[in-house]
């Protein structure tokens, strides 16, 4: 009888029972996420792996041959790629900071408890980001046309004496693209800031006012530090979105005049479907975006002081 008790209470059996409970618990958990893991692997990781292998190949259709690093070496001597990369960085360095600052400004303004019709203004600013990409791009194309409303408005204010060729001038065409992207995505980022602002304890602002802090001091010493994780998040997703910009350029300027507004994503499209198809080189260019996203995200984490 004592032997049975000893066996029942042995450490070996206890470990088996603990492992069985752990296995059942985790087994059920894995069953719940198995479909999602399979879908992500099939539609995300597998295409990424295939694209990486494709970047080391060259040719048309199924007639591909292994070329090693030749596609990556070709990037440095490709003037069209260099132009697309330069344009994309111009959009990134100008548009993203402007959009983040505008979104932050509007969120603070619309978080004021004394402001009337807040719901209307929030909806109006957020509405562009749910508008059809093609529809709003076509509207911007007409707005910035030679006989469009923008030229008419500037002439009515006597700011210009004759219509500007917004879509035919390299600099003005870039400004048009930047204006279109900013108009569409400012409200999207504003919603993140507005949600975060509503979670900041109001007593912090009341204590700051009692201590004599001005509105600007409250903004820079309370609001901005409290919104730091959200600012980092929106900066990263805005950077990724700008590096992948395609629809606005395709529908407003088609990359012109010349290659003055061509982006990396549109160049990938042209390599695949407009020029003589070269899917290997197109995959190589696409991995430039991946590398840029990783590098710029790490830089933003480092600047923000977030080492996690």
Coordinates of C-alpha atoms in Angstrom, one line a residue:
X1 CA 0.0 0.0 0.0
X2 CA 2.9 2.3 0.8
X3 CA 4.4 1.5 -2.6
X4 CA 1.3 2.7 -4.4
X5 CA 1.3 6.0 -2.4
X6 CA 4.9 6.5 -3.1
X7 CA 4.4 5.9 -6.9
X8 CA 1.4 8.2 -6.9
X9 CA 3.3 11.0 -5.3
X10 CA 6.5 10.5 -7.2
X11 CA 8.1 13.6 -8.8
X12 CA 8.1 11.7 -12.2
X13 CA 4.3 11.4 -12.2
X14 CA 3.9 15.0 -11.0
X15 CA 6.0 16.2 -13.9
X16 CA 4.0 14.2 -16.3
X17 CA 0.8 15.7 -15.0
X18 CA 2.2 19.2 -15.2
X19 CA 3.4 18.6 -18.8
X20 CA 0.0 17.2 -19.7
X21 CA -1.8 20.3 -18.4
X22 CA 0.7 22.6 -20.2
X23 CA 0.4 20.6 -23.4
X24 CA -3.5 20.7 -23.4
X25 CA -3.5 24.4 -22.6
X26 CA -1.1 25.3 -25.3
X27 CA -2.4 22.8 -27.8
X28 CA -5.9 24.4 -27.7
X29 CA -4.3 27.8 -28.0
X30 CA -2.4 26.8 -31.1
X31 CA -5.5 25.4 -32.6
X32 CA -7.2 28.8 -32.3
X33 CA -4.3 30.6 -34.1
X34 CA -3.4 27.9 -36.5
X35 CA -5.5 29.2 -39.4
X36 CA -4.2 32.7 -38.9
X37 CA -0.6 31.5 -38.8
X38 CA -1.1 29.4 -41.9
X39 CA -2.7 32.4 -43.8
X40 CA 0.1 34.8 -42.8
X41 CA 2.7 32.3 -43.8
X42 CA 1.1 31.5 -47.1
X43 CA 0.2 35.1 -48.2
X44 CA 3.0 37.1 -46.5
X45 CA 6.2 35.1 -45.7
X46 CA 6.1 32.8 -48.7
X47 CA 5.7 35.6 -51.2
X48 CA 8.5 37.5 -49.5
X49 CA 10.8 34.5 -49.7
X50 CA 9.9 33.9 -53.3
X51 CA 10.5 37.6 -54.1
X52 CA 13.9 37.4 -52.5
X53 CA 14.9 34.4 -54.6
X54 CA 13.5 36.1 -57.7
X55 CA 15.7 39.1 -57.0
X56 CA 18.7 37.0 -57.8
X57 CA 17.3 36.0 -61.2
X58 CA 16.7 37.7 -64.5
X59 CA 14.6 37.1 -67.6
X60 CA 11.1 37.2 -69.0
X61 CA 8.2 35.0 -67.9
X62 CA 9.3 31.6 -66.9
X63 CA 12.6 31.9 -68.7
X64 CA 14.6 33.0 -65.7
X65 CA 18.3 32.4 -65.0
X66 CA 20.3 32.9 -61.9
X67 CA 22.4 36.1 -62.1
X68 CA 23.7 36.4 -58.5
X69 CA 24.1 40.0 -57.3
X70 CA 23.9 41.5 -60.8
X71 CA 20.5 43.0 -60.2
X72 CA 21.6 44.7 -57.0
X73 CA 24.8 46.0 -58.7
X74 CA 22.6 47.3 -61.5
X75 CA 20.7 49.6 -59.1
X76 CA 23.7 51.9 -58.6
X77 CA 24.0 52.5 -62.4
X78 CA 20.3 52.8 -63.1
X79 CA 19.4 56.5 -63.6
X80 CA 15.7 55.8 -63.5
X81 CA 15.9 54.0 -60.2
X82 CA 18.1 56.8 -58.8
X83 CA 15.5 59.4 -59.9
X84 CA 12.7 57.3 -58.3
X85 CA 14.6 56.9 -55.1
X86 CA 15.4 60.7 -55.0
X87 CA 11.7 61.6 -55.6
X88 CA 10.5 59.2 -52.9
X89 CA 12.9 60.7 -50.3
X90 CA 11.8 64.2 -51.2
X91 CA 8.2 63.1 -50.5
X92 CA 9.3 61.5 -47.3
X93 CA 11.4 64.3 -45.9
X94 CA 8.8 67.0 -46.7
X95 CA 5.4 65.4 -46.5
X96 CA 5.7 63.2 -43.4
X97 CA 6.8 66.0 -41.0
X98 CA 4.2 68.4 -42.4
X99 CA 1.5 65.8 -42.0
X100 CA 2.5 64.8 -38.5
X101 CA 2.6 68.4 -37.3
X102 CA -0.8 69.2 -38.9
X103 CA -2.3 66.0 -37.4
X104 CA -0.9 67.0 -34.0
X105 CA -2.2 70.5 -34.3
X106 CA -5.7 69.5 -35.3
X107 CA -5.9 66.9 -32.6
X108 CA -5.0 69.3 -29.9
X109 CA -7.4 71.9 -31.3
X110 CA -10.3 69.4 -31.6
X111 CA -9.7 68.1 -28.1
X112 CA -10.7 71.4 -26.5
X113 CA -13.7 70.8 -24.3
X114 CA -15.1 74.3 -25.1
X115 CA -15.0 73.9 -28.9
X116 CA -18.5 73.6 -30.5
X117 CA -19.3 71.2 -33.4
X118 CA -16.3 69.0 -32.6
X119 CA -17.9 66.0 -34.1
X120 CA -18.5 67.8 -37.4
X121 CA -14.9 69.0 -37.6
X122 CA -13.4 65.7 -36.7
X123 CA -15.5 63.9 -39.3
X124 CA -14.6 66.6 -42.0
X125 CA -10.9 66.2 -41.4
X126 CA -11.0 62.4 -41.2
X127 CA -13.3 62.0 -44.2
X128 CA -10.5 62.3 -46.9
X129 CA -8.8 59.1 -45.7
X130 CA -11.9 57.0 -46.5
X131 CA -12.3 58.5 -49.9
X132 CA -11.5 56.4 -53.0
X133 CA -7.8 56.8 -53.9
X134 CA -8.6 57.0 -57.6
X135 CA -11.5 59.4 -57.1
X136 CA -9.6 61.9 -55.0
X137 CA -6.5 61.6 -57.3
X138 CA -8.6 62.5 -60.3
X139 CA -10.1 65.4 -58.4
X140 CA -6.7 66.8 -57.5
X141 CA -5.6 66.4 -61.2
X142 CA -8.5 68.7 -62.2
X143 CA -8.0 71.1 -59.3
X144 CA -4.3 71.6 -60.2
X145 CA -4.9 71.7 -64.0
X146 CA -4.1 74.8 -66.0
X147 CA -7.7 75.9 -65.9
X148 CA -8.4 74.4 -62.5
X149 CA -9.7 76.0 -59.3
X150 CA -6.3 76.4 -57.7
X151 CA -5.0 78.7 -60.5
X152 CA -8.3 80.6 -60.6
X153 CA -8.1 81.1 -56.8
X154 CA -4.5 82.3 -56.9
X155 CA -5.3 84.7 -59.8
X156 CA -8.3 86.1 -58.0
X157 CA -6.0 86.9 -55.1
X158 CA -3.5 88.5 -57.5
X159 CA -0.8 86.1 -56.3
X160 CA -0.1 85.0 -59.9
X161 CA -0.6 86.8 -63.2
X162 CA -1.1 83.7 -65.4
X163 CA -2.0 80.1 -64.7
X164 CA 0.7 77.8 -63.5
X165 CA 1.5 74.4 -65.1
X166 CA 1.3 72.5 -61.9
X167 CA 1.4 69.1 -63.6
X168 CA 4.0 70.0 -66.2
X169 CA 6.6 71.6 -64.1
X170 CA 8.9 69.2 -62.1
X171 CA 8.9 71.2 -58.9
X172 CA 5.2 72.1 -59.0
X173 CA 4.2 68.5 -59.8
X174 CA 6.0 67.3 -56.7
X175 CA 4.2 70.0 -54.7
X176 CA 0.9 68.7 -56.1
X177 CA 1.7 65.2 -55.0
X178 CA 2.8 66.3 -51.5
X179 CA -0.4 68.3 -51.2
X180 CA -2.6 65.3 -52.2
X181 CA -0.9 62.9 -49.8
X182 CA -1.1 65.4 -46.9
X183 CA -4.8 66.1 -47.6
X184 CA -5.6 62.4 -47.5
X185 CA -3.7 61.1 -44.6
X186 CA -3.6 64.0 -42.1
X187 CA -7.0 63.0 -40.6
X188 CA -5.9 59.4 -40.3
X189 CA -3.0 60.3 -38.0
X190 CA -5.1 62.9 -36.2
X191 CA -7.4 60.1 -34.9
X192 CA -4.5 58.4 -33.2
X193 CA -3.5 61.6 -31.5
X194 CA -7.0 62.5 -30.5
X195 CA -7.6 59.1 -28.9
X196 CA -4.3 59.4 -27.0
X197 CA -5.1 62.9 -25.8
X198 CA -8.4 61.8 -24.3
X199 CA -6.5 59.3 -22.1
X200 CA -4.2 61.9 -20.6
X201 CA -5.3 62.8 -17.0
X202 CA -6.8 66.3 -17.0
X203 CA -5.4 66.9 -13.5
X204 CA -1.9 67.2 -15.0
X205 CA -3.0 70.2 -17.0
X206 CA -4.8 71.7 -14.0
X207 CA -1.7 71.3 -11.9
X208 CA 0.4 72.9 -14.6
X209 CA -2.0 75.9 -14.9
X210 CA -1.9 76.4 -11.1
X211 CA 1.9 76.4 -11.3
X212 CA 1.7 79.2 -13.9
X213 CA 2.5 77.1 -17.1
X214 CA 1.4 78.7 -20.3
X215 CA -0.5 76.8 -23.0
X216 CA 2.8 76.3 -25.0
X217 CA 4.6 75.0 -22.0
X218 CA 1.8 72.5 -21.3
X219 CA 2.0 71.4 -24.9
X220 CA 5.7 70.8 -25.0
X221 CA 6.2 69.5 -21.4
X222 CA 3.0 67.5 -21.0
X223 CA 1.2 66.8 -24.3
X224 CA 4.2 65.9 -26.5
X225 CA 6.0 63.6 -23.9
X226 CA 2.7 61.8 -23.3
X227 CA 2.1 61.3 -27.0
X228 CA 5.7 60.2 -27.7
X229 CA 4.7 56.5 -28.4
X230 CA 1.9 57.5 -30.7
X231 CA 4.1 60.0 -32.5
X232 CA 6.7 57.3 -33.1
X233 CA 4.0 54.9 -34.3
X234 CA 2.5 57.4 -36.8
X235 CA 5.9 58.4 -38.0
X236 CA 6.8 54.8 -38.8
X237 CA 3.5 54.0 -40.6
X238 CA 3.6 57.3 -42.5
X239 CA 7.2 56.5 -43.5
X240 CA 6.2 53.1 -44.7
X241 CA 3.2 54.5 -46.6
X242 CA 5.2 57.2 -48.3
X243 CA 7.9 54.8 -49.4
X244 CA 5.2 52.7 -51.0
X245 CA 3.3 55.7 -52.7
X246 CA 1.8 54.7 -56.0
X247 CA -1.9 55.6 -56.5
X248 CA -1.5 59.4 -56.4
X249 CA 1.4 59.5 -58.8
X250 CA -0.1 57.0 -61.2
X251 CA -3.4 58.9 -61.4
X252 CA -2.2 62.5 -61.1
X253 CA 1.1 62.8 -63.0
X254 CA 1.8 59.2 -64.2
X255 CA 5.4 59.8 -63.0
X256 CA 5.9 62.9 -65.2
X257 CA 6.9 65.3 -66.4
X258 CA 9.7 62.9 -67.5
X259 CA 10.5 61.0 -64.3
X260 CA 10.2 64.1 -62.1
X261 CA 7.5 62.5 -59.8
X262 CA 8.3 58.8 -60.4
X263 CA 8.3 56.8 -57.1
X264 CA 9.9 53.5 -56.3
X265 CA 6.6 51.6 -56.3
X266 CA 5.6 53.0 -59.7
X267 CA 9.0 52.1 -61.1
X268 CA 8.4 48.5 -59.9
X269 CA 5.1 48.6 -61.7
X270 CA 6.7 49.9 -64.9
X271 CA 9.4 47.2 -64.7
X272 CA 6.8 44.5 -64.4
X273 CA 4.0 45.7 -66.8
X274 CA 5.0 48.8 -68.8
X275 CA 8.6 48.1 -70.0
X276 CA 9.9 44.8 -71.2
X277 CA 8.9 42.6 -68.2
X278 CA 11.8 42.0 -65.9
X279 CA 10.4 40.5 -62.7
X280 CA 13.8 39.7 -61.3
X281 CA 14.9 43.3 -61.3
X282 CA 11.5 44.5 -60.2
X283 CA 11.8 42.2 -57.1
X284 CA 15.3 43.6 -56.5
X285 CA 13.8 47.2 -56.5
X286 CA 11.0 46.1 -54.2
X287 CA 13.5 44.8 -51.7
X288 CA 15.1 48.3 -51.6
X289 CA 11.8 49.4 -50.0
X290 CA 12.1 46.6 -47.4
X291 CA 15.6 47.6 -46.6
X292 CA 14.7 51.3 -46.4
X293 CA 11.7 50.6 -44.1
X294 CA 13.9 48.6 -41.7
X295 CA 16.7 51.2 -41.6
X296 CA 14.4 54.2 -41.2
X297 CA 12.3 52.5 -38.6
X298 CA 15.4 51.7 -36.5
X299 CA 16.6 55.3 -36.9
X300 CA 13.2 56.5 -35.7
X301 CA 13.3 54.2 -32.7
X302 CA 16.8 55.4 -31.9
X303 CA 15.9 59.0 -32.2
X304 CA 12.8 58.5 -30.0
X305 CA 15.0 56.8 -27.4
X306 CA 12.9 53.6 -27.5
X307 CA 15.3 50.7 -27.1
X308 CA 12.5 48.1 -26.5

